[in-house]
Amino acid sequence: RDLAPETESAGEDHTMGNKQRGKDRAYITRTEWNNEWGGCKKKLGAHAANAKFKSLPFFCCGLSLQPFEDPCCTKTNGTVYDITNLVPYVQKHKCHPSTGVPCTLKDLDLVKLHFHKNLSGDYWCPVLNKVFTASTHIVAIGKSQAF
């Protein structure tokens, strides 16, 4: 018997798959999974590749996506709307704008919101005397119902 190692032609590796050449690990990395083994691929499409979730600024209407003039929010889910956009929408479609559940204006349990602006036109908290930012947690307080 010949004890000399077998010779292989350049570029061929019959003991491991083509994608594992030179990778003597018992695991594959995240990059290997994504690039070589199928992993999670980005969806092709016009705005699927560029689409990222961005939350709506607190001073915008959840229906028109524009800055509000007369803000109100619903007690059901707390979404802020401009009352001038919300009333015509509910009268026309007879459903909740966020959930799509059939309802009337009385069913929405609207709470009028009062925002304060400082001299430079920024929304601010009159209690803490601080300007609202994108990361500010804002809570609406409404009257409770008497039983």
JSON list of C-alpha atoms in Angstrom, two decimals:
[
{"chain": "A", "resi": 1, "resn": "ARG", "atom": "CA", "xyz": [0.00, 0.00, 0.00]},
{"chain": "A", "resi": 2, "resn": "ASP", "atom": "CA", "xyz": [1.07, 3.50, -0.74]},
{"chain": "A", "resi": 3, "resn": "LEU", "atom": "CA", "xyz": [1.19, 5.74, 2.36]},
{"chain": "A", "resi": 4, "resn": "ALA", "atom": "CA", "xyz": [1.66, 8.95, 0.41]},
{"chain": "A", "resi": 5, "resn": "PRO", "atom": "CA", "xyz": [-1.22, 11.47, 0.62]},
{"chain": "A", "resi": 6, "resn": "GLU", "atom": "CA", "xyz": [-3.55, 11.65, -2.30]},
{"chain": "A", "resi": 7, "resn": "THR", "atom": "CA", "xyz": [-3.00, 14.54, -4.64]},
{"chain": "A", "resi": 8, "resn": "GLU", "atom": "CA", "xyz": [-5.88, 16.70, -5.72]},
{"chain": "A", "resi": 9, "resn": "SER", "atom": "CA", "xyz": [-6.20, 19.05, -8.60]},
{"chain": "A", "resi": 10, "resn": "ALA", "atom": "CA", "xyz": [-6.11, 22.74, -7.73]},
{"chain": "A", "resi": 11, "resn": "GLY", "atom": "CA", "xyz": [-9.46, 24.17, -6.63]},
{"chain": "A", "resi": 12, "resn": "GLU", "atom": "CA", "xyz": [-11.19, 20.87, -5.91]},
{"chain": "A", "resi": 13, "resn": "ASP", "atom": "CA", "xyz": [-12.18, 19.83, -2.41]},
{"chain": "A", "resi": 14, "resn": "HIS", "atom": "CA", "xyz": [-14.05, 16.53, -2.21]},
{"chain": "A", "resi": 15, "resn": "THR", "atom": "CA", "xyz": [-14.14, 16.22, 1.58]},
{"chain": "A", "resi": 16, "resn": "MET", "atom": "CA", "xyz": [-16.11, 19.38, 2.29]},
{"chain": "A", "resi": 17, "resn": "GLY", "atom": "CA", "xyz": [-18.66, 21.35, 0.30]},
{"chain": "A", "resi": 18, "resn": "ASN", "atom": "CA", "xyz": [-17.50, 24.19, -1.89]},
{"chain": "A", "resi": 19, "resn": "LYS", "atom": "CA", "xyz": [-18.86, 26.75, 0.55]},
{"chain": "A", "resi": 20, "resn": "GLN", "atom": "CA", "xyz": [-17.01, 25.31, 3.53]},
{"chain": "A", "resi": 21, "resn": "ARG", "atom": "CA", "xyz": [-13.50, 25.28, 2.11]},
{"chain": "A", "resi": 22, "resn": "GLY", "atom": "CA", "xyz": [-11.07, 26.44, 4.76]},
{"chain": "A", "resi": 23, "resn": "LYS", "atom": "CA", "xyz": [-13.72, 26.80, 7.48]},
{"chain": "A", "resi": 24, "resn": "ASP", "atom": "CA", "xyz": [-13.01, 24.14, 10.07]},
{"chain": "A", "resi": 25, "resn": "ARG", "atom": "CA", "xyz": [-15.63, 25.26, 12.59]},
{"chain": "A", "resi": 26, "resn": "ALA", "atom": "CA", "xyz": [-18.53, 23.38, 14.06]},
{"chain": "A", "resi": 27, "resn": "TYR", "atom": "CA", "xyz": [-20.75, 26.39, 13.41]},
{"chain": "A", "resi": 28, "resn": "ILE", "atom": "CA", "xyz": [-21.40, 29.01, 10.77]},
{"chain": "A", "resi": 29, "resn": "THR", "atom": "CA", "xyz": [-21.35, 32.72, 11.41]},
{"chain": "A", "resi": 30, "resn": "ARG", "atom": "CA", "xyz": [-24.23, 35.10, 10.80]},
{"chain": "A", "resi": 31, "resn": "THR", "atom": "CA", "xyz": [-22.49, 36.54, 7.74]},
{"chain": "A", "resi": 32, "resn": "GLU", "atom": "CA", "xyz": [-21.99, 33.07, 6.28]},
{"chain": "A", "resi": 33, "resn": "TRP", "atom": "CA", "xyz": [-25.63, 32.23, 6.89]},
{"chain": "A", "resi": 34, "resn": "ASN", "atom": "CA", "xyz": [-26.86, 35.42, 5.21]},
{"chain": "A", "resi": 35, "resn": "ASN", "atom": "CA", "xyz": [-24.47, 35.43, 2.27]},
{"chain": "A", "resi": 36, "resn": "GLU", "atom": "CA", "xyz": [-23.81, 31.78, 1.48]},
{"chain": "A", "resi": 37, "resn": "TRP", "atom": "CA", "xyz": [-26.56, 29.63, 2.92]},
{"chain": "A", "resi": 38, "resn": "GLY", "atom": "CA", "xyz": [-29.71, 31.49, 2.00]},
{"chain": "A", "resi": 39, "resn": "GLY", "atom": "CA", "xyz": [-30.41, 33.30, 5.26]},
{"chain": "A", "resi": 40, "resn": "CYS", "atom": "CA", "xyz": [-32.66, 36.33, 5.32]},
{"chain": "A", "resi": 41, "resn": "LYS", "atom": "CA", "xyz": [-32.41, 38.19, 2.04]},
{"chain": "A", "resi": 42, "resn": "LYS", "atom": "CA", "xyz": [-33.60, 41.74, 1.55]},
{"chain": "A", "resi": 43, "resn": "LYS", "atom": "CA", "xyz": [-36.83, 41.92, -0.40]},
{"chain": "A", "resi": 44, "resn": "LEU", "atom": "CA", "xyz": [-36.56, 43.37, -3.83]},
{"chain": "A", "resi": 45, "resn": "GLY", "atom": "CA", "xyz": [-38.90, 46.16, -4.68]},
{"chain": "A", "resi": 46, "resn": "ALA", "atom": "CA", "xyz": [-39.21, 49.87, -5.16]},
{"chain": "A", "resi": 47, "resn": "HIS", "atom": "CA", "xyz": [-39.52, 50.93, -1.54]},
{"chain": "A", "resi": 48, "resn": "ALA", "atom": "CA", "xyz": [-39.20, 47.62, 0.28]},
{"chain": "A", "resi": 49, "resn": "ALA", "atom": "CA", "xyz": [-35.42, 47.98, 0.42]},
{"chain": "A", "resi": 50, "resn": "ASN", "atom": "CA", "xyz": [-35.56, 51.61, 1.58]},
{"chain": "A", "resi": 51, "resn": "ALA", "atom": "CA", "xyz": [-38.61, 51.37, 3.86]},
{"chain": "A", "resi": 52, "resn": "LYS", "atom": "CA", "xyz": [-37.90, 51.79, 7.55]},
{"chain": "A", "resi": 53, "resn": "PHE", "atom": "CA", "xyz": [-40.46, 52.34, 10.28]},
{"chain": "A", "resi": 54, "resn": "LYS", "atom": "CA", "xyz": [-40.63, 55.90, 11.52]},
{"chain": "A", "resi": 55, "resn": "SER", "atom": "CA", "xyz": [-43.00, 56.83, 14.29]},
{"chain": "A", "resi": 56, "resn": "LEU", "atom": "CA", "xyz": [-45.30, 59.79, 13.80]},
{"chain": "A", "resi": 57, "resn": "PRO", "atom": "CA", "xyz": [-44.26, 62.94, 15.68]},
{"chain": "A", "resi": 58, "resn": "PHE", "atom": "CA", "xyz": [-46.45, 63.69, 18.70]},
{"chain": "A", "resi": 59, "resn": "PHE", "atom": "CA", "xyz": [-47.68, 66.97, 17.19]},
{"chain": "A", "resi": 60, "resn": "CYS", "atom": "CA", "xyz": [-49.18, 65.35, 14.07]},
{"chain": "A", "resi": 61, "resn": "CYS", "atom": "CA", "xyz": [-52.65, 63.98, 13.38]},
{"chain": "A", "resi": 62, "resn": "GLY", "atom": "CA", "xyz": [-52.87, 60.20, 13.07]},
{"chain": "A", "resi": 63, "resn": "LEU", "atom": "CA", "xyz": [-55.31, 60.54, 10.17]},
{"chain": "A", "resi": 64, "resn": "SER", "atom": "CA", "xyz": [-53.90, 63.32, 7.99]},
{"chain": "A", "resi": 65, "resn": "LEU", "atom": "CA", "xyz": [-50.27, 62.95, 9.17]},
{"chain": "A", "resi": 66, "resn": "GLN", "atom": "CA", "xyz": [-50.08, 66.76, 9.29]},
{"chain": "A", "resi": 67, "resn": "PRO", "atom": "CA", "xyz": [-49.47, 68.99, 12.32]},
{"chain": "A", "resi": 68, "resn": "PHE", "atom": "CA", "xyz": [-52.73, 69.40, 14.23]},
{"chain": "A", "resi": 69, "resn": "GLU", "atom": "CA", "xyz": [-54.63, 72.58, 15.06]},
{"chain": "A", "resi": 70, "resn": "ASP", "atom": "CA", "xyz": [-57.27, 71.23, 17.49]},
{"chain": "A", "resi": 71, "resn": "PRO", "atom": "CA", "xyz": [-55.87, 68.00, 18.98]},
{"chain": "A", "resi": 72, "resn": "CYS", "atom": "CA", "xyz": [-57.94, 65.29, 20.59]},
{"chain": "A", "resi": 73, "resn": "CYS", "atom": "CA", "xyz": [-57.30, 61.65, 21.41]},
{"chain": "A", "resi": 74, "resn": "THR", "atom": "CA", "xyz": [-59.46, 58.58, 21.75]},
{"chain": "A", "resi": 75, "resn": "LYS", "atom": "CA", "xyz": [-59.75, 56.77, 25.07]},
{"chain": "A", "resi": 76, "resn": "THR", "atom": "CA", "xyz": [-59.79, 53.40, 23.30]},
{"chain": "A", "resi": 77, "resn": "ASN", "atom": "CA", "xyz": [-56.21, 53.45, 21.96]},
{"chain": "A", "resi": 78, "resn": "GLY", "atom": "CA", "xyz": [-54.84, 56.95, 22.66]},
{"chain": "A", "resi": 79, "resn": "THR", "atom": "CA", "xyz": [-54.15, 57.95, 19.09]},
{"chain": "A", "resi": 80, "resn": "VAL", "atom": "CA", "xyz": [-53.97, 61.72, 18.61]},
{"chain": "A", "resi": 81, "resn": "TYR", "atom": "CA", "xyz": [-56.12, 63.23, 15.86]},
{"chain": "A", "resi": 82, "resn": "ASP", "atom": "CA", "xyz": [-57.04, 66.67, 14.64]},
{"chain": "A", "resi": 83, "resn": "ILE", "atom": "CA", "xyz": [-60.75, 67.08, 15.38]},
{"chain": "A", "resi": 84, "resn": "THR", "atom": "CA", "xyz": [-61.25, 68.84, 12.02]},
{"chain": "A", "resi": 85, "resn": "ASN", "atom": "CA", "xyz": [-60.07, 65.68, 10.21]},
{"chain": "A", "resi": 86, "resn": "LEU", "atom": "CA", "xyz": [-61.59, 63.10, 12.54]},
{"chain": "A", "resi": 87, "resn": "VAL", "atom": "CA", "xyz": [-65.24, 64.23, 12.49]},
{"chain": "A", "resi": 88, "resn": "PRO", "atom": "CA", "xyz": [-65.69, 64.14, 8.68]},
{"chain": "A", "resi": 89, "resn": "TYR", "atom": "CA", "xyz": [-63.88, 60.79, 8.48]},
{"chain": "A", "resi": 90, "resn": "VAL", "atom": "CA", "xyz": [-66.09, 59.09, 11.08]},
{"chain": "A", "resi": 91, "resn": "GLN", "atom": "CA", "xyz": [-69.27, 60.60, 9.62]},
{"chain": "A", "resi": 92, "resn": "LYS", "atom": "CA", "xyz": [-68.35, 59.35, 6.15]},
{"chain": "A", "resi": 93, "resn": "HIS", "atom": "CA", "xyz": [-66.87, 55.91, 6.92]},
{"chain": "A", "resi": 94, "resn": "LYS", "atom": "CA", "xyz": [-68.65, 55.17, 10.23]},
{"chain": "A", "resi": 95, "resn": "CYS", "atom": "CA", "xyz": [-65.59, 53.34, 11.62]},
{"chain": "A", "resi": 96, "resn": "HIS", "atom": "CA", "xyz": [-62.61, 53.93, 13.91]},
{"chain": "A", "resi": 97, "resn": "PRO", "atom": "CA", "xyz": [-59.72, 55.33, 11.83]},
{"chain": "A", "resi": 98, "resn": "SER", "atom": "CA", "xyz": [-57.04, 53.18, 13.50]},
{"chain": "A", "resi": 99, "resn": "THR", "atom": "CA", "xyz": [-58.80, 49.89, 14.14]},
{"chain": "A", "resi": 100, "resn": "GLY", "atom": "CA", "xyz": [-61.53, 49.90, 11.48]},
{"chain": "A", "resi": 101, "resn": "VAL", "atom": "CA", "xyz": [-64.18, 48.86, 14.02]},
{"chain": "A", "resi": 102, "resn": "PRO", "atom": "CA", "xyz": [-67.62, 50.29, 13.21]},
{"chain": "A", "resi": 103, "resn": "CYS", "atom": "CA", "xyz": [-68.41, 53.22, 15.51]},
{"chain": "A", "resi": 104, "resn": "THR", "atom": "CA", "xyz": [-69.91, 56.69, 15.83]},
{"chain": "A", "resi": 105, "resn": "LEU", "atom": "CA", "xyz": [-68.44, 59.87, 17.27]},
{"chain": "A", "resi": 106, "resn": "LYS", "atom": "CA", "xyz": [-69.98, 59.07, 20.67]},
{"chain": "A", "resi": 107, "resn": "ASP", "atom": "CA", "xyz": [-68.30, 55.64, 20.69]},
{"chain": "A", "resi": 108, "resn": "LEU", "atom": "CA", "xyz": [-64.84, 57.16, 20.27]},
{"chain": "A", "resi": 109, "resn": "ASP", "atom": "CA", "xyz": [-64.80, 58.81, 23.74]},
{"chain": "A", "resi": 110, "resn": "LEU", "atom": "CA", "xyz": [-62.75, 61.78, 22.58]},
{"chain": "A", "resi": 111, "resn": "VAL", "atom": "CA", "xyz": [-60.59, 63.75, 25.02]},
{"chain": "A", "resi": 112, "resn": "LYS", "atom": "CA", "xyz": [-59.71, 67.33, 24.13]},
{"chain": "A", "resi": 113, "resn": "LEU", "atom": "CA", "xyz": [-55.96, 67.90, 24.42]},
{"chain": "A", "resi": 114, "resn": "HIS", "atom": "CA", "xyz": [-54.39, 71.19, 25.46]},
{"chain": "A", "resi": 115, "resn": "PHE", "atom": "CA", "xyz": [-50.81, 71.65, 24.31]},
{"chain": "A", "resi": 116, "resn": "HIS", "atom": "CA", "xyz": [-48.82, 74.71, 25.34]},
{"chain": "A", "resi": 117, "resn": "LYS", "atom": "CA", "xyz": [-46.24, 76.49, 23.16]},
{"chain": "A", "resi": 118, "resn": "ASN", "atom": "CA", "xyz": [-43.39, 78.63, 24.41]},
{"chain": "A", "resi": 119, "resn": "LEU", "atom": "CA", "xyz": [-42.34, 81.95, 22.85]},
{"chain": "A", "resi": 120, "resn": "SER", "atom": "CA", "xyz": [-40.24, 80.22, 20.18]},
{"chain": "A", "resi": 121, "resn": "GLY", "atom": "CA", "xyz": [-43.23, 78.10, 19.08]},
{"chain": "A", "resi": 122, "resn": "ASP", "atom": "CA", "xyz": [-42.08, 74.76, 20.54]},
{"chain": "A", "resi": 123, "resn": "TYR", "atom": "CA", "xyz": [-44.46, 72.54, 22.51]},
{"chain": "A", "resi": 124, "resn": "TRP", "atom": "CA", "xyz": [-43.48, 72.44, 26.17]},
{"chain": "A", "resi": 125, "resn": "CYS", "atom": "CA", "xyz": [-44.64, 71.11, 29.52]},
{"chain": "A", "resi": 126, "resn": "PRO", "atom": "CA", "xyz": [-45.88, 73.95, 31.74]},
{"chain": "A", "resi": 127, "resn": "VAL", "atom": "CA", "xyz": [-45.33, 71.87, 34.91]},
{"chain": "A", "resi": 128, "resn": "LEU", "atom": "CA", "xyz": [-41.71, 70.84, 34.28]},
{"chain": "A", "resi": 129, "resn": "ASN", "atom": "CA", "xyz": [-40.93, 73.86, 32.09]},
{"chain": "A", "resi": 130, "resn": "LYS", "atom": "CA", "xyz": [-39.23, 71.61, 29.50]},
{"chain": "A", "resi": 131, "resn": "VAL", "atom": "CA", "xyz": [-39.60, 71.43, 25.73]},
{"chain": "A", "resi": 132, "resn": "PHE", "atom": "CA", "xyz": [-41.03, 68.19, 24.33]},
{"chain": "A", "resi": 133, "resn": "THR", "atom": "CA", "xyz": [-38.62, 66.14, 22.21]},
{"chain": "A", "resi": 134, "resn": "ALA", "atom": "CA", "xyz": [-39.06, 63.05, 20.05]},
{"chain": "A", "resi": 135, "resn": "SER", "atom": "CA", "xyz": [-38.27, 60.85, 23.06]},
{"chain": "A", "resi": 136, "resn": "THR", "atom": "CA", "xyz": [-40.57, 62.61, 25.54]},
{"chain": "A", "resi": 137, "resn": "HIS", "atom": "CA", "xyz": [-43.27, 60.39, 27.07]},
{"chain": "A", "resi": 138, "resn": "ILE", "atom": "CA", "xyz": [-46.55, 62.34, 27.01]},
{"chain": "A", "resi": 139, "resn": "VAL", "atom": "CA", "xyz": [-49.58, 61.25, 29.03]},
{"chain": "A", "resi": 140, "resn": "ALA", "atom": "CA", "xyz": [-53.12, 62.55, 28.52]},
{"chain": "A", "resi": 141, "resn": "ILE", "atom": "CA", "xyz": [-55.25, 62.79, 31.67]},
{"chain": "A", "resi": 142, "resn": "GLY", "atom": "CA", "xyz": [-59.02, 62.78, 31.30]},
{"chain": "A", "resi": 143, "resn": "LYS", "atom": "CA", "xyz": [-62.00, 62.77, 33.63]},
{"chain": "A", "resi": 144, "resn": "SER", "atom": "CA", "xyz": [-63.04, 59.38, 34.95]},
{"chain": "A", "resi": 145, "resn": "GLN", "atom": "CA", "xyz": [-66.63, 58.20, 34.68]},
{"chain": "A", "resi": 146, "resn": "ALA", "atom": "CA", "xyz": [-68.78, 58.18, 37.81]},
{"chain": "A", "resi": 147, "resn": "PHE", "atom": "CA", "xyz": [-70.44, 54.85, 38.56]}
]
